[in-house]
JSON list of C-alpha atoms in Angstrom, two decimals:
[
{"chain": "Q", "resi": 1, "resn": "VAL", "atom": "CA", "xyz": [0.84, -4.15, -2.40]},
{"chain": "Q", "resi": 2, "resn": "GLU", "atom": "CA", "xyz": [-0.10, -3.20, -6.07]},
{"chain": "Q", "resi": 3, "resn": "VAL", "atom": "CA", "xyz": [0.61, 0.24, -6.91]},
{"chain": "Q", "resi": 4, "resn": "LYS", "atom": "CA", "xyz": [-0.37, 1.39, -10.34]},
{"chain": "Q", "resi": 5, "resn": "ASN", "atom": "CA", "xyz": [1.49, 4.51, -12.55]},
{"chain": "Q", "resi": 6, "resn": "VAL", "atom": "CA", "xyz": [-0.68, 7.48, -13.71]},
{"chain": "Q", "resi": 7, "resn": "HIS", "atom": "CA", "xyz": [-0.99, 9.64, -15.62]},
{"chain": "Q", "resi": 8, "resn": "LEU", "atom": "CA", "xyz": [-3.66, 10.69, -17.62]},
{"chain": "Q", "resi": 9, "resn": "MET", "atom": "CA", "xyz": [-5.76, 13.83, -16.71]},
{"chain": "Q", "resi": 10, "resn": "ARG", "atom": "CA", "xyz": [-7.81, 14.54, -19.16]},
{"chain": "Q", "resi": 11, "resn": "GLU", "atom": "CA", "xyz": [-9.52, 17.87, -16.77]},
{"chain": "Q", "resi": 12, "resn": "PRO", "atom": "CA", "xyz": [-8.06, 20.32, -14.73]},
{"chain": "Q", "resi": 13, "resn": "GLY", "atom": "CA", "xyz": [-5.71, 18.70, -11.39]},
{"chain": "Q", "resi": 14, "resn": "LEU", "atom": "CA", "xyz": [-8.08, 15.20, -11.97]},
{"chain": "Q", "resi": 15, "resn": "ALA", "atom": "CA", "xyz": [-5.52, 12.64, -12.55]},
{"chain": "Q", "resi": 16, "resn": "GLU", "atom": "CA", "xyz": [-7.40, 9.22, -13.72]},
{"chain": "Q", "resi": 17, "resn": "PHE", "atom": "CA", "xyz": [-6.77, 5.75, -13.92]},
{"chain": "Q", "resi": 18, "resn": "PRO", "atom": "CA", "xyz": [-6.80, 3.51, -16.36]},
{"chain": "Q", "resi": 19, "resn": "ASP", "atom": "CA", "xyz": [-6.02, 5.33, -19.86]},
{"chain": "Q", "resi": 20, "resn": "SER", "atom": "CA", "xyz": [-6.58, 2.17, -21.54]},
{"chain": "Q", "resi": 21, "resn": "LYS", "atom": "CA", "xyz": [-8.70, -1.00, -20.87]},
{"chain": "Q", "resi": 22, "resn": "THR", "atom": "CA", "xyz": [-7.07, -3.47, -18.13]},
{"chain": "Q", "resi": 23, "resn": "GLU", "atom": "CA", "xyz": [-8.59, -6.81, -17.65]},
{"chain": "Q", "resi": 24, "resn": "ARG", "atom": "CA", "xyz": [-4.94, -7.87, -15.37]},
{"chain": "Q", "resi": 25, "resn": "GLY", "atom": "CA", "xyz": [-5.44, -4.64, -13.65]},
{"chain": "Q", "resi": 26, "resn": "ALA", "atom": "CA", "xyz": [-9.21, -6.05, -12.43]},
{"chain": "Q", "resi": 27, "resn": "LYS", "atom": "CA", "xyz": [-7.84, -9.16, -11.39]},
{"chain": "Q", "resi": 28, "resn": "HIS", "atom": "CA", "xyz": [-4.56, -7.56, -9.20]},
{"chain": "Q", "resi": 29, "resn": "LEU", "atom": "CA", "xyz": [-7.84, -5.65, -7.41]},
{"chain": "Q", "resi": 30, "resn": "ALA", "atom": "CA", "xyz": [-9.89, -9.69, -7.01]},
{"chain": "Q", "resi": 31, "resn": "GLU", "atom": "CA", "xyz": [-6.10, -10.73, -6.41]},
{"chain": "Q", "resi": 32, "resn": "LEU", "atom": "CA", "xyz": [-6.18, -8.36, -3.25]},
{"chain": "Q", "resi": 33, "resn": "SER", "atom": "CA", "xyz": [-9.58, -9.02, -2.10]},
{"chain": "Q", "resi": 34, "resn": "ASN", "atom": "CA", "xyz": [-8.56, -12.19, -1.81]},
{"chain": "Q", "resi": 35, "resn": "VAL", "atom": "CA", "xyz": [-5.29, -11.04, 0.57]},
{"chain": "Q", "resi": 36, "resn": "VAL", "atom": "CA", "xyz": [-7.86, -9.00, 2.89]},
{"chain": "Q", "resi": 37, "resn": "ALA", "atom": "CA", "xyz": [-10.21, -12.39, 3.35]},
{"chain": "Q", "resi": 38, "resn": "GLU", "atom": "CA", "xyz": [-7.60, -14.21, 5.07]},
{"chain": "Q", "resi": 39, "resn": "GLY", "atom": "CA", "xyz": [-7.01, -12.15, 7.34]},
{"chain": "Q", "resi": 40, "resn": "HIS", "atom": "CA", "xyz": [-4.25, -9.43, 5.59]},
{"chain": "Q", "resi": 41, "resn": "ARG", "atom": "CA", "xyz": [-3.97, -6.27, 5.33]},
{"chain": "Q", "resi": 42, "resn": "ALA", "atom": "CA", "xyz": [-4.38, -5.04, 1.35]},
{"chain": "Q", "resi": 43, "resn": "VAL", "atom": "CA", "xyz": [-3.36, -1.61, 0.09]},
{"chain": "Q", "resi": 44, "resn": "MET", "atom": "CA", "xyz": [-3.35, -0.36, -3.72]},
{"chain": "Q", "resi": 45, "resn": "VAL", "atom": "CA", "xyz": [-1.53, 2.68, -4.57]},
{"chain": "Q", "resi": 46, "resn": "TYR", "atom": "CA", "xyz": [-1.88, 4.40, -7.40]},
{"chain": "Q", "resi": 47, "resn": "LEU", "atom": "CA", "xyz": [0.93, 6.82, -8.40]},
{"chain": "Q", "resi": 48, "resn": "ILE", "atom": "CA", "xyz": [0.35, 9.55, -10.03]},
{"chain": "Q", "resi": 49, "resn": "GLN", "atom": "CA", "xyz": [3.43, 10.56, -11.53]},
{"chain": "Q", "resi": 50, "resn": "ARG", "atom": "CA", "xyz": [2.36, 14.66, -12.35]},
{"chain": "Q", "resi": 51, "resn": "ALA", "atom": "CA", "xyz": [3.20, 17.77, -10.57]},
{"chain": "Q", "resi": 52, "resn": "ASP", "atom": "CA", "xyz": [-0.01, 18.67, -11.19]},
{"chain": "Q", "resi": 53, "resn": "ALA", "atom": "CA", "xyz": [-2.35, 16.45, -9.97]},
{"chain": "Q", "resi": 54, "resn": "GLU", "atom": "CA", "xyz": [-4.99, 17.36, -6.90]},
{"chain": "Q", "resi": 55, "resn": "SER", "atom": "CA", "xyz": [-7.15, 14.66, -6.92]},
{"chain": "Q", "resi": 56, "resn": "PHE", "atom": "CA", "xyz": [-7.79, 11.39, -8.30]},
{"chain": "Q", "resi": 57, "resn": "SER", "atom": "CA", "xyz": [-10.10, 9.11, -9.75]},
{"chain": "Q", "resi": 58, "resn": "LEU", "atom": "CA", "xyz": [-11.38, 5.93, -11.21]},
{"chain": "Q", "resi": 59, "resn": "ALA", "atom": "CA", "xyz": [-11.56, 6.28, -15.14]},
{"chain": "Q", "resi": 60, "resn": "GLY", "atom": "CA", "xyz": [-14.75, 4.84, -15.37]},
{"chain": "Q", "resi": 61, "resn": "ASP", "atom": "CA", "xyz": [-15.58, 5.83, -18.88]},
{"chain": "Q", "resi": 62, "resn": "ILE", "atom": "CA", "xyz": [-13.06, 4.04, -20.11]},
{"chain": "Q", "resi": 63, "resn": "ASP", "atom": "CA", "xyz": [-12.72, 0.98, -18.33]},
{"chain": "Q", "resi": 64, "resn": "ALA", "atom": "CA", "xyz": [-15.91, 0.04, -16.54]},
{"chain": "Q", "resi": 65, "resn": "ALA", "atom": "CA", "xyz": [-14.83, -3.59, -15.06]},
{"chain": "Q", "resi": 66, "resn": "TYR", "atom": "CA", "xyz": [-12.10, -2.16, -13.48]},
{"chain": "Q", "resi": 67, "resn": "ALA", "atom": "CA", "xyz": [-14.29, 0.68, -11.60]},
{"chain": "Q", "resi": 68, "resn": "GLU", "atom": "CA", "xyz": [-16.47, -2.37, -11.05]},
{"chain": "Q", "resi": 69, "resn": "ALA", "atom": "CA", "xyz": [-13.73, -4.70, -9.11]},
{"chain": "Q", "resi": 70, "resn": "ALA", "atom": "CA", "xyz": [-12.52, -1.26, -7.41]},
{"chain": "Q", "resi": 71, "resn": "ALA", "atom": "CA", "xyz": [-15.61, -0.49, -6.01]},
{"chain": "Q", "resi": 72, "resn": "LYS", "atom": "CA", "xyz": [-16.13, -4.30, -4.71]},
{"chain": "Q", "resi": 73, "resn": "ALA", "atom": "CA", "xyz": [-11.73, -4.19, -3.43]},
{"chain": "Q", "resi": 74, "resn": "SER", "atom": "CA", "xyz": [-13.16, -1.66, -1.35]},
{"chain": "Q", "resi": 75, "resn": "ALA", "atom": "CA", "xyz": [-15.70, -2.21, -0.44]},
{"chain": "Q", "resi": 76, "resn": "ALA", "atom": "CA", "xyz": [-14.16, -5.73, 0.74]},
{"chain": "Q", "resi": 77, "resn": "GLY", "atom": "CA", "xyz": [-11.49, -3.82, 2.79]},
{"chain": "Q", "resi": 78, "resn": "VAL", "atom": "CA", "xyz": [-8.70, -3.01, 0.24]},
{"chain": "Q", "resi": 79, "resn": "GLU", "atom": "CA", "xyz": [-7.42, -0.13, 0.80]},
{"chain": "Q", "resi": 80, "resn": "MET", "atom": "CA", "xyz": [-7.04, 3.05, -1.81]},
{"chain": "Q", "resi": 81, "resn": "LEU", "atom": "CA", "xyz": [-4.14, 5.35, -1.91]},
{"chain": "Q", "resi": 82, "resn": "ALA", "atom": "CA", "xyz": [-3.54, 7.80, -4.38]},
{"chain": "Q", "resi": 83, "resn": "TYR", "atom": "CA", "xyz": [0.28, 10.06, -4.29]},
{"chain": "Q", "resi": 84, "resn": "ARG", "atom": "CA", "xyz": [1.25, 12.90, -6.37]},
{"chain": "Q", "resi": 85, "resn": "CYS", "atom": "CA", "xyz": [4.99, 12.49, -7.47]},
{"chain": "Q", "resi": 86, "resn": "LYS", "atom": "CA", "xyz": [8.09, 14.63, -8.28]},
{"chain": "Q", "resi": 87, "resn": "LEU", "atom": "CA", "xyz": [9.67, 13.53, -10.93]},
{"chain": "Q", "resi": 88, "resn": "SER", "atom": "CA", "xyz": [13.56, 14.90, -11.55]},
{"chain": "Q", "resi": 89, "resn": "PRO", "atom": "CA", "xyz": [16.21, 13.75, -14.27]},
{"chain": "Q", "resi": 90, "resn": "GLN", "atom": "CA", "xyz": [17.49, 12.02, -11.24]},
{"chain": "Q", "resi": 91, "resn": "ASP", "atom": "CA", "xyz": [14.13, 10.89, -9.17]},
{"chain": "Q", "resi": 92, "resn": "ILE", "atom": "CA", "xyz": [10.89, 9.99, -8.02]},
{"chain": "Q", "resi": 93, "resn": "VAL", "atom": "CA", "xyz": [9.37, 11.30, -5.18]},
{"chain": "Q", "resi": 94, "resn": "LEU", "atom": "CA", "xyz": [6.10, 11.31, -3.25]},
{"chain": "Q", "resi": 95, "resn": "ASP", "atom": "CA", "xyz": [5.55, 14.32, -2.75]},
{"chain": "Q", "resi": 96, "resn": "ALA", "atom": "CA", "xyz": [1.26, 14.58, -0.73]},
{"chain": "Q", "resi": 97, "resn": "ARG", "atom": "CA", "xyz": [-1.25, 12.23, -0.81]},
{"chain": "Q", "resi": 98, "resn": "ILE", "atom": "CA", "xyz": [-4.56, 13.24, -2.97]},
{"chain": "Q", "resi": 99, "resn": "PRO", "atom": "CA", "xyz": [-7.71, 12.68, -2.09]},
{"chain": "Q", "resi": 100, "resn": "LEU", "atom": "CA", "xyz": [-10.09, 9.84, -4.27]},
{"chain": "Q", "resi": 101, "resn": "ARG", "atom": "CA", "xyz": [-13.52, 10.95, -6.28]},
{"chain": "Q", "resi": 102, "resn": "GLU", "atom": "CA", "xyz": [-15.63, 9.09, -6.97]},
{"chain": "Q", "resi": 103, "resn": "PRO", "atom": "CA", "xyz": [-15.35, 8.49, -10.80]},
{"chain": "Q", "resi": 104, "resn": "SER", "atom": "CA", "xyz": [-17.75, 10.51, -12.82]},
{"chain": "Q", "resi": 105, "resn": "ALA", "atom": "CA", "xyz": [-19.36, 7.87, -15.65]}
]
């Protein structure tokens, strides 16, 4: 399992990752693909730290290499999940699983 924190929102209701180039993030996706190739379950979880998120997408215009790595990982069998969180000064709680949209660019 790999978990990424998400907070970018450039379009109302659409949370996006990454907010900058992340070679390390692409490496993590390749590692998850290797886990699947070895016969195990692998999951990429995007935790959205915004209550106003209704859907999630990769920001391919910010990091095309990460978006490509995610597409390859998904095709290899890595599960891609996005969850919106409720935040308070005391805790962070999973609120709801939200749909993943195809990257727009």
